[in-house]
Short mmCIF file of C-alpha atoms in Angstrom, two decimals:
data_model
loop_
_atom_site.label_atom_id
_atom_site.label_comp_id
_atom_site.label_asym_id
_atom_site.label_seq_id
_atom_site.Cartn_x
_atom_site.Cartn_y
_atom_site.Cartn_z
CA MET A 1 -30.77 -37.57 -36.33
CA PHE A 2 -28.69 -38.60 -33.75
CA SER A 3 -25.73 -37.00 -36.23
CA GLY A 4 -27.29 -32.81 -36.09
CA SER A 5 -28.38 -32.96 -32.36
CA CYS A 6 -24.66 -34.93 -31.76
CA CYS A 7 -23.41 -31.49 -33.48
CA ALA A 8 -25.79 -29.07 -31.85
CA SER A 9 -24.68 -30.52 -27.92
CA VAL A 10 -20.88 -29.56 -29.43
CA LYS A 11 -22.17 -26.30 -30.40
CA CYS A 12 -23.72 -25.68 -26.96
CA PHE A 13 -20.34 -27.02 -25.47
CA ARG A 14 -18.43 -24.33 -27.34
CA ILE A 15 -20.96 -21.20 -26.21
CA LEU A 16 -20.35 -22.30 -23.10
CA PHE A 17 -16.84 -22.56 -22.78
CA LEU A 18 -16.74 -19.75 -24.54
CA LEU A 19 -18.74 -17.95 -22.13
CA LEU A 20 -16.77 -19.44 -18.93
CA VAL A 21 -13.92 -18.64 -21.16
CA PHE A 22 -14.49 -14.20 -21.39
CA SER A 23 -15.72 -14.60 -17.86
CA VAL A 24 -12.34 -15.64 -16.22
CA LEU A 25 -10.07 -13.25 -18.45
CA ALA A 26 -13.29 -11.10 -16.67
CA THR A 27 -12.16 -12.20 -13.72
CA LEU A 28 -8.56 -11.53 -14.15
CA ALA A 29 -8.33 -8.52 -15.46
CA ALA A 30 -10.62 -6.58 -12.44
CA ALA A 31 -8.49 -8.58 -9.99
CA GLN A 32 -5.30 -7.06 -11.62
CA THR A 33 -7.15 -3.16 -11.90
CA THR A 34 -4.86 -0.22 -10.30
CA ASP A 35 -6.66 2.28 -8.65
CA SER A 36 -4.18 5.06 -7.68
CA TRP A 37 -5.26 8.09 -5.37
CA THR A 38 -4.62 10.46 -6.68
CA GLY A 39 -6.14 13.49 -4.30
CA THR A 40 -4.34 14.79 -1.04
CA THR A 41 -6.62 14.46 2.51
CA GLY A 42 -9.40 12.50 2.02
CA VAL A 43 -11.72 8.99 2.83
CA TRP A 44 -11.71 6.44 0.60
CA SER A 45 -15.43 6.59 -0.76
CA ASP A 46 -14.96 9.59 -2.64
CA THR A 47 -14.55 9.30 -5.79
CA THR A 48 -12.84 12.22 -6.74
CA GLN A 49 -9.38 11.39 -4.79
CA TRP A 50 -8.91 8.02 -6.95
CA ASN A 51 -8.20 7.44 -11.25
CA ASN A 52 -10.31 4.38 -11.14
CA GLY A 53 -13.29 5.64 -9.04
CA VAL A 54 -13.57 4.82 -4.93
CA PRO A 55 -11.55 1.62 -5.10
CA THR A 56 -13.22 -2.15 -5.83
CA THR A 57 -12.65 -6.05 -4.73
CA GLY A 58 -9.97 -7.57 -6.16
CA GLU A 59 -7.87 -3.97 -6.92
CA GLN A 60 -4.29 -3.16 -6.67
CA ILE A 61 -3.60 0.17 -4.47
CA VAL A 62 -1.41 2.91 -4.48
CA ILE A 63 -0.56 5.43 -2.31
CA GLY A 64 1.53 7.66 -3.86
CA THR A 65 1.22 10.69 -4.75
CA ALA A 66 4.68 13.40 -2.58
CA VAL A 67 1.88 13.63 0.55
CA ALA A 68 -1.24 11.80 0.23
CA ASN A 69 -3.43 11.23 3.38
CA SER A 70 -6.05 9.56 3.19
CA THR A 71 -8.53 7.14 4.86
CA ASP A 72 -10.24 3.60 4.14
CA ASP A 73 -13.76 4.06 6.08
CA PHE A 74 -15.74 1.23 4.50
CA ASN A 75 -14.58 -2.18 4.81
CA LEU A 76 -12.81 -4.00 1.39
CA ALA A 77 -10.80 -7.17 0.18
CA ILE A 78 -7.87 -5.53 -2.46
CA GLY A 79 -4.77 -7.26 -3.92
CA THR A 80 -1.58 -5.62 -3.74
CA LEU A 81 -1.04 -2.73 -1.56
CA THR A 82 1.34 0.49 -2.62
CA LEU A 83 2.68 3.80 -0.32
CA SER A 84 5.03 4.71 -2.32
CA ASN A 85 6.71 7.85 -0.09
CA SER A 86 7.14 8.65 3.07
CA ALA A 87 4.79 11.18 3.39
CA ASP A 88 1.74 8.92 2.71
CA ALA A 89 -0.16 7.75 5.27
CA LEU A 90 -3.52 4.99 5.11
CA THR A 91 -5.73 5.28 8.02
CA ILE A 92 -7.69 2.34 8.20
CA ALA A 93 -11.08 3.84 10.33
CA ASP A 94 -12.98 3.33 13.60
CA GLY A 95 -14.64 -0.38 12.50
CA VAL A 96 -13.47 -0.74 9.79
CA ALA A 97 -11.62 -3.87 7.98
CA LEU A 98 -9.02 -3.13 5.62
CA ASN A 99 -8.63 -6.78 3.41
CA VAL A 100 -5.42 -7.56 2.05
CA GLY A 101 -4.65 -10.55 -0.63
CA GLY A 102 -1.14 -9.74 -1.64
CA THR A 103 2.42 -7.88 -0.73
CA ILE A 104 2.55 -4.78 0.99
CA ASN A 105 4.78 -2.42 -0.28
CA ASN A 106 4.91 0.69 2.44
CA SER A 107 7.95 2.89 2.95
CA GLY A 108 5.07 5.05 4.50
CA SER A 109 2.51 4.71 7.24
CA ILE A 110 -0.46 2.48 8.13
CA SER A 111 -2.77 3.13 10.70
CA LEU A 112 -5.46 1.57 12.63
CA ALA A 113 -7.25 3.87 14.60
CA SER A 114 -10.10 2.31 16.58
CA ALA A 115 -11.86 4.68 18.75
CA GLY A 116 -13.85 1.32 20.66
CA SER A 117 -14.25 -1.01 17.68
CA ASN A 118 -12.50 -3.59 16.35
CA THR A 119 -10.05 -2.58 14.04
CA TYR A 120 -8.76 -4.86 11.03
CA LEU A 121 -5.52 -4.93 8.92
CA GLN A 122 -6.48 -8.74 7.61
CA ILE A 123 -3.72 -10.93 5.06
CA THR A 124 -5.20 -13.41 2.96
CA GLY A 125 -2.16 -15.94 2.85
CA ASN A 126 0.99 -15.04 3.13
CA ILE A 127 2.14 -11.32 2.28
CA SER A 128 4.74 -9.68 2.40
CA LEU A 129 5.74 -6.16 4.16
CA THR A 130 7.98 -4.89 2.44
CA GLY A 131 9.30 -1.60 2.44
CA THR A 132 10.91 0.98 5.51
CA GLY A 133 7.82 2.76 6.99
CA LYS A 134 5.14 2.00 9.52
CA ILE A 135 2.52 -0.05 11.45
CA THR A 136 0.53 1.93 14.09
CA LEU A 137 -1.97 0.84 16.19
CA GLY A 138 -3.49 3.10 17.35
CA SER A 139 -3.72 3.38 21.98
CA THR A 140 -7.67 3.45 22.76
CA GLY A 141 -7.96 -0.42 20.88
CA PRO A 142 -8.90 -2.86 20.02
CA ASN A 143 -6.52 -3.18 16.98
CA TYR A 144 -5.58 -5.61 14.86
CA ILE A 145 -3.57 -6.88 12.27
CA THR A 146 -4.47 -10.93 10.73
CA GLY A 147 -4.94 -13.58 9.01
CA ALA A 148 -8.53 -13.24 7.51
CA SER A 149 -10.08 -16.91 7.44
CA GLY A 150 -10.06 -17.46 11.45
CA LEU A 151 -7.72 -20.69 10.07
CA GLY A 152 -4.59 -19.54 11.33
CA THR A 153 -3.00 -20.79 8.34
CA GLU A 154 -2.26 -17.52 7.00
CA ILE A 155 1.99 -15.68 7.78
CA LEU A 156 2.90 -11.92 7.61
CA ASN A 157 6.29 -11.53 6.81
CA SER A 158 7.10 -8.34 8.45
CA ALA A 159 10.54 -5.62 7.62
CA ASN A 160 8.39 -2.97 8.87
CA THR A 161 8.06 -1.50 11.83
CA ILE A 162 4.65 -2.13 13.61
CA GLN A 163 4.25 0.03 17.28
CA GLY A 164 1.67 0.86 19.36
CA VAL A 165 -1.70 -0.55 21.00
CA GLY A 166 -3.16 -3.88 20.14
CA ASN A 167 -2.37 -7.47 18.43
CA ILE A 168 -0.52 -8.70 15.99
CA GLY A 169 -2.10 -11.37 15.28
CA ASN A 170 -5.21 -12.34 17.32
CA GLY A 171 -4.27 -16.15 17.81
CA ALA A 172 -4.96 -16.85 13.53
CA MET A 173 -2.43 -15.99 11.97
CA GLY A 174 1.18 -17.18 12.28
CA PHE A 175 4.14 -13.71 12.03
CA VAL A 176 7.65 -14.40 11.23
CA ASN A 177 9.47 -10.46 11.38
CA SER A 178 12.71 -9.53 10.53
CA GLY A 179 11.88 -5.56 11.41
CA THR A 180 11.33 -3.77 13.98
CA VAL A 181 8.14 -4.68 16.93
CA ILE A 182 8.07 -1.70 19.61
CA ALA A 183 6.20 -1.14 22.47
CA ASN A 184 5.33 2.33 22.65
CA SER A 185 2.58 3.29 25.14
CA SER A 186 2.17 2.80 28.30
CA ALA A 187 -1.56 3.16 27.42
CA GLY A 188 -2.02 -0.96 27.19
CA ASN A 189 -0.37 -3.74 25.80
CA LEU A 190 1.22 -4.83 22.77
CA PHE A 191 0.75 -8.36 22.36
CA VAL A 192 2.49 -11.11 19.18
CA ASN A 193 -0.20 -13.37 20.03
CA VAL A 194 -0.16 -16.59 17.07
CA SER A 195 -1.08 -18.79 15.63
CA ALA A 196 0.41 -23.07 15.61
CA ALA A 197 1.83 -21.33 12.09
CA ASN A 198 4.90 -20.04 15.06
CA PHE A 199 6.32 -16.80 15.30
CA SER A 200 9.98 -16.08 14.87
CA ASN A 201 11.58 -13.03 14.74
CA SER A 202 15.42 -12.43 13.61
CA GLY A 203 14.50 -9.16 14.12
CA THR A 204 13.86 -6.41 16.77
CA LEU A 205 11.68 -6.75 20.29
CA GLU A 206 11.10 -3.56 22.42
CA ALA A 207 9.29 -1.86 25.26
CA VAL A 208 9.77 1.64 25.28
CA THR A 209 8.50 4.45 27.95
CA GLY A 210 6.38 2.03 30.18
CA GLY A 211 5.48 -0.29 27.49
CA ASN A 212 4.35 -4.15 28.02
CA LEU A 213 4.92 -6.07 25.22
CA THR A 214 3.50 -10.09 25.22
CA ILE A 215 4.55 -12.62 23.14
CA GLN A 216 1.32 -15.53 23.70
CA GLY A 217 0.32 -18.65 21.38
CA PRO A 218 0.98 -22.17 21.68
CA ALA A 219 3.14 -24.27 23.52
CA ASN A 220 6.69 -23.61 20.86
CA SER A 221 5.39 -21.15 18.31
CA PHE A 222 7.87 -18.72 19.87
CA THR A 223 10.65 -20.05 17.50
CA ASN A 224 13.43 -18.47 19.32
CA TYR A 225 12.77 -19.21 22.70
CA ASN A 226 14.01 -22.24 24.10
CA GLY A 227 11.81 -23.51 27.40
CA SER A 228 13.97 -25.34 29.19
CA THR A 229 17.51 -23.60 29.28
CA ASN A 230 14.94 -19.88 29.29
CA THR A 231 17.48 -18.35 26.23
CA LEU A 232 16.14 -16.57 23.77
CA THR A 233 18.28 -16.78 19.98
CA SER A 234 18.01 -14.26 17.05
CA GLY A 235 17.06 -11.11 17.30
CA THR A 236 17.74 -8.19 19.46
CA TYR A 237 15.48 -7.64 22.71
CA THR A 238 15.54 -5.14 24.26
CA ALA A 239 13.35 -3.39 27.18
CA ASN A 240 14.12 0.50 27.55
CA GLY A 241 12.34 1.74 30.15
CA GLY A 242 8.81 -1.17 29.31
CA ASN A 243 8.67 -4.73 29.76
CA ILE A 244 8.50 -7.97 27.39
CA TYR A 245 6.51 -10.52 28.60
CA PHE A 246 7.10 -14.10 27.16
#
């Protein structure tokens, strides 16, 4: 009896183990699925615009047609995000949160289009924003690029141009800039408002045409600024018809 019971228990364990393995593999496979935009102008919820149907959680999203004008019209957490060409555009619609958990390779344009509701490009983990593209925070707001956890531990490493009116960090993200951050609208401020994960700049910070760029964060969180000597180190700082506030 004891031997039979032991054998049955081992068999049950093996079955449960195999079920667990299959479940993990299925989850990983789903997370690695690539969904590519095949349309021209349209919304993400339109299944006919994609090669793999409406995007789902964890998928790798590629917008790579020669000319694309896509709009994310619903909340979604994805893996990587790629805009392959200079004429590829992604708009995050009013009130929508797009959460990216992997590299953002942007050679096109990403726009946050708040019309009064909080609109987010969120990151999970430490994320690289690569490519020669632009992220535009709309002139009406509120538009945010920020960490998804709310703990302030995420860090965005950006080589893109980020411009417009809105908030980079919102007190919930660190920021490393090797690209360009430019306040180029007189409609409101562009804030770099980081968490204790800090802000460092080896790129360009610029304010033009009546724009105001405001750097905020915990004490000593702007690593390029020496409060004792009131001096800046590394990077380029240009106020040409606008203002940069620390």
